[in-house]
mmCIF file of C-alpha atoms and ligand atoms in Angstrom:
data_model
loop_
_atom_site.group_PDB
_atom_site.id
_atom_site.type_symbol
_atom_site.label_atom_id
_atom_site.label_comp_id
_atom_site.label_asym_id
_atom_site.label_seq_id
_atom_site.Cartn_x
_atom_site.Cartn_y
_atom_site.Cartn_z
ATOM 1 C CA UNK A 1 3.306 21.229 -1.631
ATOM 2 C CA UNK A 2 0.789 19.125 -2.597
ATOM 3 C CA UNK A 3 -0.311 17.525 0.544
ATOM 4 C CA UNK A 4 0.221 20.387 3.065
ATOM 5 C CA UNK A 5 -1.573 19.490 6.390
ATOM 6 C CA UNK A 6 -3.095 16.126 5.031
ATOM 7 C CA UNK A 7 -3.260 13.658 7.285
ATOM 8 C CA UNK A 8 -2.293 10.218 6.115
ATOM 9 C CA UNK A 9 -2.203 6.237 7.269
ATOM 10 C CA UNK A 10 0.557 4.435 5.853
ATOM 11 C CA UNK A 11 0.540 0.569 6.053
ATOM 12 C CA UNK A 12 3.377 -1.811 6.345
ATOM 13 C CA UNK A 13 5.943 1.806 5.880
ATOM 14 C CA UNK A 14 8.652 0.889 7.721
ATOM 15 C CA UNK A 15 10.586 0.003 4.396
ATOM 16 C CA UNK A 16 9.998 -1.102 1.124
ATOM 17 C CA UNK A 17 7.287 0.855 -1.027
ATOM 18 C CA UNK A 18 5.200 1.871 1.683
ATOM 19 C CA UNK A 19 8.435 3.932 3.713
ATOM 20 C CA UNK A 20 8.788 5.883 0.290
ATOM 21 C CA UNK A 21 5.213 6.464 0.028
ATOM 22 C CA UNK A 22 5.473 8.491 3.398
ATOM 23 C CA UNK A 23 8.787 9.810 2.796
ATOM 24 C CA UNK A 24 7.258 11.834 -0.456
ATOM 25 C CA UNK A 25 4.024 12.479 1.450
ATOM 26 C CA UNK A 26 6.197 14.201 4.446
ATOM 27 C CA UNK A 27 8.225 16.223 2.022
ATOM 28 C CA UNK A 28 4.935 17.281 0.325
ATOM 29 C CA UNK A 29 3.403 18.926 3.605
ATOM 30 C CA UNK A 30 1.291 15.468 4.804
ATOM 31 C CA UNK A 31 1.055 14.682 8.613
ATOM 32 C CA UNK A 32 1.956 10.880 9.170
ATOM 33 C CA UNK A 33 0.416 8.085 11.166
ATOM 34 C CA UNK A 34 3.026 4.911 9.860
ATOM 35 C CA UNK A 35 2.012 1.225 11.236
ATOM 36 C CA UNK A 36 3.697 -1.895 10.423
ATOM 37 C CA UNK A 37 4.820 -5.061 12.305
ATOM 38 C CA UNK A 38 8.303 -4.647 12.179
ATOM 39 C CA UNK A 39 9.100 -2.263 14.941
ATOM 40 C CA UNK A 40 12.634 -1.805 14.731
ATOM 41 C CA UNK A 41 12.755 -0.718 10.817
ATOM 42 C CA UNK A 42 9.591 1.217 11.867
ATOM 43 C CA UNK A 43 11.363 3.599 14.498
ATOM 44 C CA UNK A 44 14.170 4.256 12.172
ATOM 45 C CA UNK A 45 11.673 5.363 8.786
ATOM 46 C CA UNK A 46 9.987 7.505 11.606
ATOM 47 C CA UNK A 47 12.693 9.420 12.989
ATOM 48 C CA UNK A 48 13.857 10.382 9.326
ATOM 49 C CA UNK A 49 10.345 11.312 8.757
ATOM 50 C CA UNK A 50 9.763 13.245 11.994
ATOM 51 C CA UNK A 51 13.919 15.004 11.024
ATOM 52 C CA UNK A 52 11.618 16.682 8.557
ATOM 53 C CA UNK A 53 9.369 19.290 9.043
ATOM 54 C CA UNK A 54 6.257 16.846 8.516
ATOM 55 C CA UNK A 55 4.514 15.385 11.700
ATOM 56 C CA UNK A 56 4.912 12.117 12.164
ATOM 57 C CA UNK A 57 3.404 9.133 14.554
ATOM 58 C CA UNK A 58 4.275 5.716 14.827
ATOM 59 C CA UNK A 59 2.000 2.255 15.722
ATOM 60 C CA UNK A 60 3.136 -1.268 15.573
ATOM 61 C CA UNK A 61 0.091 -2.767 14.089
ATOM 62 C CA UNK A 62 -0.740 -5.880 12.558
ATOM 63 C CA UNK A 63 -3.246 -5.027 9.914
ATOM 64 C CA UNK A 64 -5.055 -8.027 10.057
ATOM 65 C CA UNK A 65 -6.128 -7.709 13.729
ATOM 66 C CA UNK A 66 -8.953 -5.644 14.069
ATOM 67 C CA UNK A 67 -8.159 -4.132 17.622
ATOM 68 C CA UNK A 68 -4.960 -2.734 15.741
ATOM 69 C CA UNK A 69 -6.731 -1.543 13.028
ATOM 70 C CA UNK A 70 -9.488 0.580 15.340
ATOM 71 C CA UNK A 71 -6.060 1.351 17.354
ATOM 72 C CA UNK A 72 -4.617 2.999 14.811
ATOM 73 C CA UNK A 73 -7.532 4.857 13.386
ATOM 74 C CA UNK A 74 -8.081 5.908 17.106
ATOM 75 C CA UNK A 75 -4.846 7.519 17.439
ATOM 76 C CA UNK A 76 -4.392 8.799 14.219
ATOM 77 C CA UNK A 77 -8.322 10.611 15.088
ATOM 78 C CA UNK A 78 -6.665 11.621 18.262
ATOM 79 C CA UNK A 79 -4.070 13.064 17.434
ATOM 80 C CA UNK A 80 -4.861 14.877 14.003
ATOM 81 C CA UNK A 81 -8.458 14.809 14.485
ATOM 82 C CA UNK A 82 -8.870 13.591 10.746
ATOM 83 C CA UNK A 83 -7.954 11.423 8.514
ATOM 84 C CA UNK A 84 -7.417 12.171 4.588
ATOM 85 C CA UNK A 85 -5.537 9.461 2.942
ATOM 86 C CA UNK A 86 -5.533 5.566 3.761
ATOM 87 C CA UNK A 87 -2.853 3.729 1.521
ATOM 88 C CA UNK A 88 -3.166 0.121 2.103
ATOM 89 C CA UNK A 89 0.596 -1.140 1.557
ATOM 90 C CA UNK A 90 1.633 -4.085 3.597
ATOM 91 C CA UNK A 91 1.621 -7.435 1.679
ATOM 92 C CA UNK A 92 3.966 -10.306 1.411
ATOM 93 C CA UNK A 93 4.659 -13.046 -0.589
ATOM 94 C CA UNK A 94 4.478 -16.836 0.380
ATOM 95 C CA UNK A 95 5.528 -18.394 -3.201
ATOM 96 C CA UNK A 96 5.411 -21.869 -4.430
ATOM 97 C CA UNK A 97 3.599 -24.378 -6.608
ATOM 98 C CA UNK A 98 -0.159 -24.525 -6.320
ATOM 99 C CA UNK A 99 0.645 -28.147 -5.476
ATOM 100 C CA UNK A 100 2.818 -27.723 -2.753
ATOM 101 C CA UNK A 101 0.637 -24.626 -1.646
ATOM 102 C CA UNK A 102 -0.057 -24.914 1.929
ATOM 103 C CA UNK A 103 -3.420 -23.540 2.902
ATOM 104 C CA UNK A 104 -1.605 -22.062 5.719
ATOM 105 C CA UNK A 105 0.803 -20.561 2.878
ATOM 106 C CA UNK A 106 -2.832 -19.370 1.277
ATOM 107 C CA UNK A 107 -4.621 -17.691 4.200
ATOM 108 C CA UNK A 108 -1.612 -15.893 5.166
ATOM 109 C CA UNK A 109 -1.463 -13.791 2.141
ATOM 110 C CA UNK A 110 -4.720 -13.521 1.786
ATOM 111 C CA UNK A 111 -4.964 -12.071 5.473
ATOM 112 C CA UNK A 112 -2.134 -9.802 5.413
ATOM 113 C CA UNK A 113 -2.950 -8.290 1.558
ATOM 114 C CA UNK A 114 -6.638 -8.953 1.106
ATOM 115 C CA UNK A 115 -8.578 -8.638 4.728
ATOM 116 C CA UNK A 116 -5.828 -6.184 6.034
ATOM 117 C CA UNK A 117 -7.061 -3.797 2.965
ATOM 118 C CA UNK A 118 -10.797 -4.734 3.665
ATOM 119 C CA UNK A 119 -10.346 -4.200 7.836
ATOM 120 C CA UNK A 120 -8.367 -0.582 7.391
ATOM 121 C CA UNK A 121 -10.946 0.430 4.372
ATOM 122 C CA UNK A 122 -13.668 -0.054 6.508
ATOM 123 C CA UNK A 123 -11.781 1.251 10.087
ATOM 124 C CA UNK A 124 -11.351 4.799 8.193
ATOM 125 C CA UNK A 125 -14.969 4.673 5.739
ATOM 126 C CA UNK A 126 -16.513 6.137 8.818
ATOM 127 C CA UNK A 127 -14.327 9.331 10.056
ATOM 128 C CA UNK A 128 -14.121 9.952 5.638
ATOM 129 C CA UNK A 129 -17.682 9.665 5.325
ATOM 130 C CA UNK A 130 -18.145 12.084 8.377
ATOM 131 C CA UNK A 131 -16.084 14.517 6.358
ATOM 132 C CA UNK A 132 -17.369 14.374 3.161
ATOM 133 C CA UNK A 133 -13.805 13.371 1.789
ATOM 134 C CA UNK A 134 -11.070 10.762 1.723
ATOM 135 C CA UNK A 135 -8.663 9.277 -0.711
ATOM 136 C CA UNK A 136 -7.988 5.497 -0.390
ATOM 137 C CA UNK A 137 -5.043 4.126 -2.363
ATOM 138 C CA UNK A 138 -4.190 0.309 -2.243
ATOM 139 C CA UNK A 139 -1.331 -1.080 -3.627
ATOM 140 C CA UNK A 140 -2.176 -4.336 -5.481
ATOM 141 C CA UNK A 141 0.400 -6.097 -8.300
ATOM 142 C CA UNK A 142 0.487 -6.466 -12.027
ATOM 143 C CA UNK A 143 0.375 -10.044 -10.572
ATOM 144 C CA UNK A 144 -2.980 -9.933 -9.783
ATOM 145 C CA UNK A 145 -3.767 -8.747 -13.721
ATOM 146 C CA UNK A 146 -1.627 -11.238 -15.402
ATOM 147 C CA UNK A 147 -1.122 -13.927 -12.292
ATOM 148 C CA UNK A 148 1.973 -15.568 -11.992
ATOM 149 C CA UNK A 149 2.859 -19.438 -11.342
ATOM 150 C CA UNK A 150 3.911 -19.726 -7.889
ATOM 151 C CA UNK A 151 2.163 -17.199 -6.571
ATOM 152 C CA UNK A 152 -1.750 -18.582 -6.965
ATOM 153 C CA UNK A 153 -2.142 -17.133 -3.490
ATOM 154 C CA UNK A 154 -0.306 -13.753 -3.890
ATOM 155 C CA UNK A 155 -2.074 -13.531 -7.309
ATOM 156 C CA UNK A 156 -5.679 -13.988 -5.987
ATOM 157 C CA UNK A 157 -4.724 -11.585 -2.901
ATOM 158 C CA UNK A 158 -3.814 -8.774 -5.506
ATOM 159 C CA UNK A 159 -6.827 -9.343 -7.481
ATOM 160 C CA UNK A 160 -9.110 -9.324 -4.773
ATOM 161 C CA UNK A 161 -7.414 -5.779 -3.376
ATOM 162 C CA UNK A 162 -8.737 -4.808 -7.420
ATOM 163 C CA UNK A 163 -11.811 -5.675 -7.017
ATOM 164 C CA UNK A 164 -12.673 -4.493 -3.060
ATOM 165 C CA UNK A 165 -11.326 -0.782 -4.356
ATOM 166 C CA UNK A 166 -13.662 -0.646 -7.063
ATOM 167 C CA UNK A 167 -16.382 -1.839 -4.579
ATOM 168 C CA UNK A 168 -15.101 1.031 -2.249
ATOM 169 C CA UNK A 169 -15.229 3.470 -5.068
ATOM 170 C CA UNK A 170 -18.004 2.933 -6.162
ATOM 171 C CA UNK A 171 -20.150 2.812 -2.692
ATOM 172 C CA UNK A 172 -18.547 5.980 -1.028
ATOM 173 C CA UNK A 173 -18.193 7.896 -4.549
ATOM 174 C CA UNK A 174 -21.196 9.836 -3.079
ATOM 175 C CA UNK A 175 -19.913 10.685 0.358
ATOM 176 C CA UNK A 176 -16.863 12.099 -2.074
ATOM 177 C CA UNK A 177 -14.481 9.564 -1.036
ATOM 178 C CA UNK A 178 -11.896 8.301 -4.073
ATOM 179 C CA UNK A 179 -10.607 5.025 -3.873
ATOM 180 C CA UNK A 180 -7.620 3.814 -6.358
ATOM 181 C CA UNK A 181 -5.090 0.676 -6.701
ATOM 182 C CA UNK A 182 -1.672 0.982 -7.906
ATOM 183 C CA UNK A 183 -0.462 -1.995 -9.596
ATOM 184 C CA UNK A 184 3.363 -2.214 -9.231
ATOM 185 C CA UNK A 185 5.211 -4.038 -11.652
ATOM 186 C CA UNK A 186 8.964 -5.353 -10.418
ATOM 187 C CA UNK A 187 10.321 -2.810 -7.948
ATOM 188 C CA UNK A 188 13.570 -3.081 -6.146
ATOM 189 C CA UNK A 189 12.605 -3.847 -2.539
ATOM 190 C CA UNK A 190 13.268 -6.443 0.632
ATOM 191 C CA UNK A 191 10.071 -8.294 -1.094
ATOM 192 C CA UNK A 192 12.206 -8.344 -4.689
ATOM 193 C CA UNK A 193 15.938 -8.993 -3.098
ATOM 194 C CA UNK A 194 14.327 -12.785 -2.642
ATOM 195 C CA UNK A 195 14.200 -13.507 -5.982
ATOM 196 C CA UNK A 196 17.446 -15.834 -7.647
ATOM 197 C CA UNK A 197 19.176 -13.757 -9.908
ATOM 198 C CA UNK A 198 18.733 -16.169 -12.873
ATOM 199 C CA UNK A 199 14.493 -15.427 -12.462
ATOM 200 C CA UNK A 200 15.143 -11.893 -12.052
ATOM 201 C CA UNK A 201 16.964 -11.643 -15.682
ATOM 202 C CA UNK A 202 14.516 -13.798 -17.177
ATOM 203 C CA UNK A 203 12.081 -10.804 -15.757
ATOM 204 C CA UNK A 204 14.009 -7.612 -16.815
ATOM 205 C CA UNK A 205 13.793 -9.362 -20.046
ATOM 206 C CA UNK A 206 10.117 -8.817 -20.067
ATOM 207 C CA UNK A 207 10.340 -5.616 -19.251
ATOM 208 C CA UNK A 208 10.083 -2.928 -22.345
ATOM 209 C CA UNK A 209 12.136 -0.094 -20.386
ATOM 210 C CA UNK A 210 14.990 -2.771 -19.573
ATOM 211 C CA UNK A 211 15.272 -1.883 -15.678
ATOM 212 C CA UNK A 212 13.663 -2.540 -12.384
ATOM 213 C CA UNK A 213 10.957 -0.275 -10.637
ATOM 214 C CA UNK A 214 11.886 2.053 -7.516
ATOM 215 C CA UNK A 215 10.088 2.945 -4.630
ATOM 216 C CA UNK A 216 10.196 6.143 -5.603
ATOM 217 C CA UNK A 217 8.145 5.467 -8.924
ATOM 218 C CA UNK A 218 5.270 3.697 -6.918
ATOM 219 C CA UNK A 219 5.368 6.895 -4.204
ATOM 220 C CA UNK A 220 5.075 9.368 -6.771
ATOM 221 C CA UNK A 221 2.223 8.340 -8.841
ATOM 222 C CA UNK A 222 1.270 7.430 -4.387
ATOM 223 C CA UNK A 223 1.530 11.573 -4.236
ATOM 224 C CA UNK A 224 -0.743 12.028 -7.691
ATOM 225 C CA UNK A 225 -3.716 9.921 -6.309
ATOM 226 C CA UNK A 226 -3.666 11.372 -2.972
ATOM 227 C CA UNK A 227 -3.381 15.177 -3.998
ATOM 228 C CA UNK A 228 -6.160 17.657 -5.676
ATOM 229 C CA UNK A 229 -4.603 16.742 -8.906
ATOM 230 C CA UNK A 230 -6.532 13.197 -9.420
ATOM 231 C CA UNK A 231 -9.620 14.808 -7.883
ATOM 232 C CA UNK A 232 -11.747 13.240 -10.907
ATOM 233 C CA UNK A 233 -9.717 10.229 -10.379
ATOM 234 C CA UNK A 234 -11.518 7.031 -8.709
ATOM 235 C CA UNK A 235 -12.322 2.961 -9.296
ATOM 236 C CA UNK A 236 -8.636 2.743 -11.384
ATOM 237 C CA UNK A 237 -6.146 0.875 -11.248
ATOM 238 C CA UNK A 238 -3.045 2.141 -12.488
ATOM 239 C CA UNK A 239 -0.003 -0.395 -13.349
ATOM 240 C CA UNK A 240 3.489 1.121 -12.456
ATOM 241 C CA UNK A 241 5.682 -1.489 -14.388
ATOM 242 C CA UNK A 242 7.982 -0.177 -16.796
ATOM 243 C CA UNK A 243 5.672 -1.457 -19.635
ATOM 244 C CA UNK A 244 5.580 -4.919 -18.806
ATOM 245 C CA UNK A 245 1.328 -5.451 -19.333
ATOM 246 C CA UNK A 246 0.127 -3.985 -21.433
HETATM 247 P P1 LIG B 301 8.555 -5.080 1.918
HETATM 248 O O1 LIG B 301 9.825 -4.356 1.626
HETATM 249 O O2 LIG B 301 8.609 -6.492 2.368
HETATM 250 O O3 LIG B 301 7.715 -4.208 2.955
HETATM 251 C C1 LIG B 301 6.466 -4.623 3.421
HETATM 252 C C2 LIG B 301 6.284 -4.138 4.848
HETATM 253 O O4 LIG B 301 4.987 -4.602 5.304
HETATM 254 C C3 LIG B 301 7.327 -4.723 5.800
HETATM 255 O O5 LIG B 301 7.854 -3.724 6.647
HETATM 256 C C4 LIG B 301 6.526 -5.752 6.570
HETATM 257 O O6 LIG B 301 7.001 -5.984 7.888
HETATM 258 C C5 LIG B 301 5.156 -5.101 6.615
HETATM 259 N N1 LIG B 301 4.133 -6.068 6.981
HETATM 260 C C6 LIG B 301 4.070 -7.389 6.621
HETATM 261 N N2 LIG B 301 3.023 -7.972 7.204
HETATM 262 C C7 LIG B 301 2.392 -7.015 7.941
HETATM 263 C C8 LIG B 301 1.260 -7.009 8.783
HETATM 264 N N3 LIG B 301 0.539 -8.113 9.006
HETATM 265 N N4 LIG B 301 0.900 -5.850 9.399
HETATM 266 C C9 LIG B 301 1.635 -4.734 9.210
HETATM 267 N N5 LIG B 301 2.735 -4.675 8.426
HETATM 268 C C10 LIG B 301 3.102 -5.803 7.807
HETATM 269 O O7 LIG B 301 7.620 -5.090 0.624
HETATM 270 P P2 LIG B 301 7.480 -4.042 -0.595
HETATM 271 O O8 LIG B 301 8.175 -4.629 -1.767
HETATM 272 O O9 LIG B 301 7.796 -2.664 -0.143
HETATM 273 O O10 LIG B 301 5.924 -4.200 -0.884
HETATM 274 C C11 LIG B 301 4.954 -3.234 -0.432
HETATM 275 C C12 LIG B 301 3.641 -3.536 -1.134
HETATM 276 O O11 LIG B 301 3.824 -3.443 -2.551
HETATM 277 C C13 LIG B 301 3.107 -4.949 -0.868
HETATM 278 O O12 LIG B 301 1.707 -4.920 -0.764
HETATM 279 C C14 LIG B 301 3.519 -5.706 -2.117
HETATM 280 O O13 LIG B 301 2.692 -6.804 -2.370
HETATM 281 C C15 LIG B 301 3.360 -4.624 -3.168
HETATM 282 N N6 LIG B 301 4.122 -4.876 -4.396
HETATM 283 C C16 LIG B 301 5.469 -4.944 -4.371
HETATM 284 C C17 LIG B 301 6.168 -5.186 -5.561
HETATM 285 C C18 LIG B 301 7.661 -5.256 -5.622
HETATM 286 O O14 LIG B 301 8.174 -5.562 -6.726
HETATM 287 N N7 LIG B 301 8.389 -4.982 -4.553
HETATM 288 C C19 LIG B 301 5.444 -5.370 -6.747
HETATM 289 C C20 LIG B 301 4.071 -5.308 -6.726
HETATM 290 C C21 LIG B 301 3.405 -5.044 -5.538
HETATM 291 P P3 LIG B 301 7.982 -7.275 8.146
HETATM 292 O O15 LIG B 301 9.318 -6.876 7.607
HETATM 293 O O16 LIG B 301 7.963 -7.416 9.634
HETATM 294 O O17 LIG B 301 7.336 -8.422 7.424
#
């Protein structure tokens, strides 16, 4: 077991990406506080996760308030008295053309994927630091490497997750803390099911292993950042994508 008695946050895990990453964390020994806004999905990932022998609490948060950040952190303290892994996960898209962009459209992505990152970061910096250990992992996009037209605000959100983690790594490097980003490439989820079926074969096409992502692929390498095994591992962002930048 690779993460036996770790405590971890998981963001935005009631499905998707971030529901693998804390299904693979249970089954490798972790101890669970999930959060996300969609409380029904939420309760149902938990139960699965608490059928296991991992512990497991659940919060409906919004990560871009900062009273359910601190809640979160508060509870998580409470009840595991520790906190070893943050992975920021919950983003969404808003797509369309930079002209028809609404700056509504804009500073919604940006708050849920950029200050949501920034607000749990710095909610858990302190009980890490305290510690003298931590492992932050945030999931940003191969869109935020390459951007993507219709998604100028998803894009910029992604990129700015890149650069706050190498910020992060490099200011709490010294208090032992690691801080990574995964970069996910096209990955079957709720997120992916949007897109027409004509754009999605016009993708696979630009994809040198010929298929689409799974969670599972983005949990696993999720499992490698968190565990002993990337202990030399910090400021990188690693692309999950089935080839597709490179
Ligand atoms: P998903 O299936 O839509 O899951 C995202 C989860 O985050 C949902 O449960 C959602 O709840 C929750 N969430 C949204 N806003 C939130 C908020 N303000 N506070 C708390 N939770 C919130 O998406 P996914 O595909 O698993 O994506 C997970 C992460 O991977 C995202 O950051 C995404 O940008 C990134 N990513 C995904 C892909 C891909 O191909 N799927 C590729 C690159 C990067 P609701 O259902 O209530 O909205």
């Amino acid at each position: 077991m690779l993460l036996k008695d770790k405590v971890a946050i998981v963001t935005g895990s009631a499905q998707g990406i971030g529901r693998e990453i804390a299904l693979r964390f249970a089954e490798e020994g972790a101890k669970l506080a999930l959060c996300d806004l969609n409380e029904e999905a939420l309760s149902k990932t938990a139960s699965e996760i608490g059928s296991k022998t991992s512990q497991c609490i659940k919060l409906r948060a919004d990560v871009t308030n900062p009273d359910d950040v601190e809640a979160v952190v508060k509870k998580t303290l409470d009840t595991y008295t520790k906190i070893d892994i943050l992975v920021n996960n919950a983003g969404i898209t808003k797509d369309n053309l930079l002209v028809r962009l609404s700056p509504e459209d804009w500073d919604l992505v940006l708050s849920i994927n950029l200050r949501g990152t920034f607000l749990f970061t710095k909610a858990v910096s302190r009980p890490m630091m305290k510690q003298r250990s931590g492992t932050i992992i945030n999931i940003s996009s191969i869109i935020g490497i390459m951007g993507n037209a219709g998604q100028a605000n998803y894009a910029a959100s992604k990129a700015g997750v890149i650069g706050l983690t190498k910020s992060v790594a490099k200011e709490l490097a010294s208090r032992n803390i690691r801080a990574n980003a995964i970069a996910p490439g096209f990955i079957k989820t709720a997120m992916t099911d949007k897109i027409p079926e004509e754009m999605r074969n016009e993708m696979l096409k630009l994809i040198p292993l010929g298929r689409l992502g799974e969670p599972k692929h983005v949990a696993d390498l999720a499992v490698f950042l968190a565990s002993e095994l990337a202990d030399y591992v910090t400021g990188q962002v690693i692309q999950v994508d089935g080839g597709m930048v490179m």
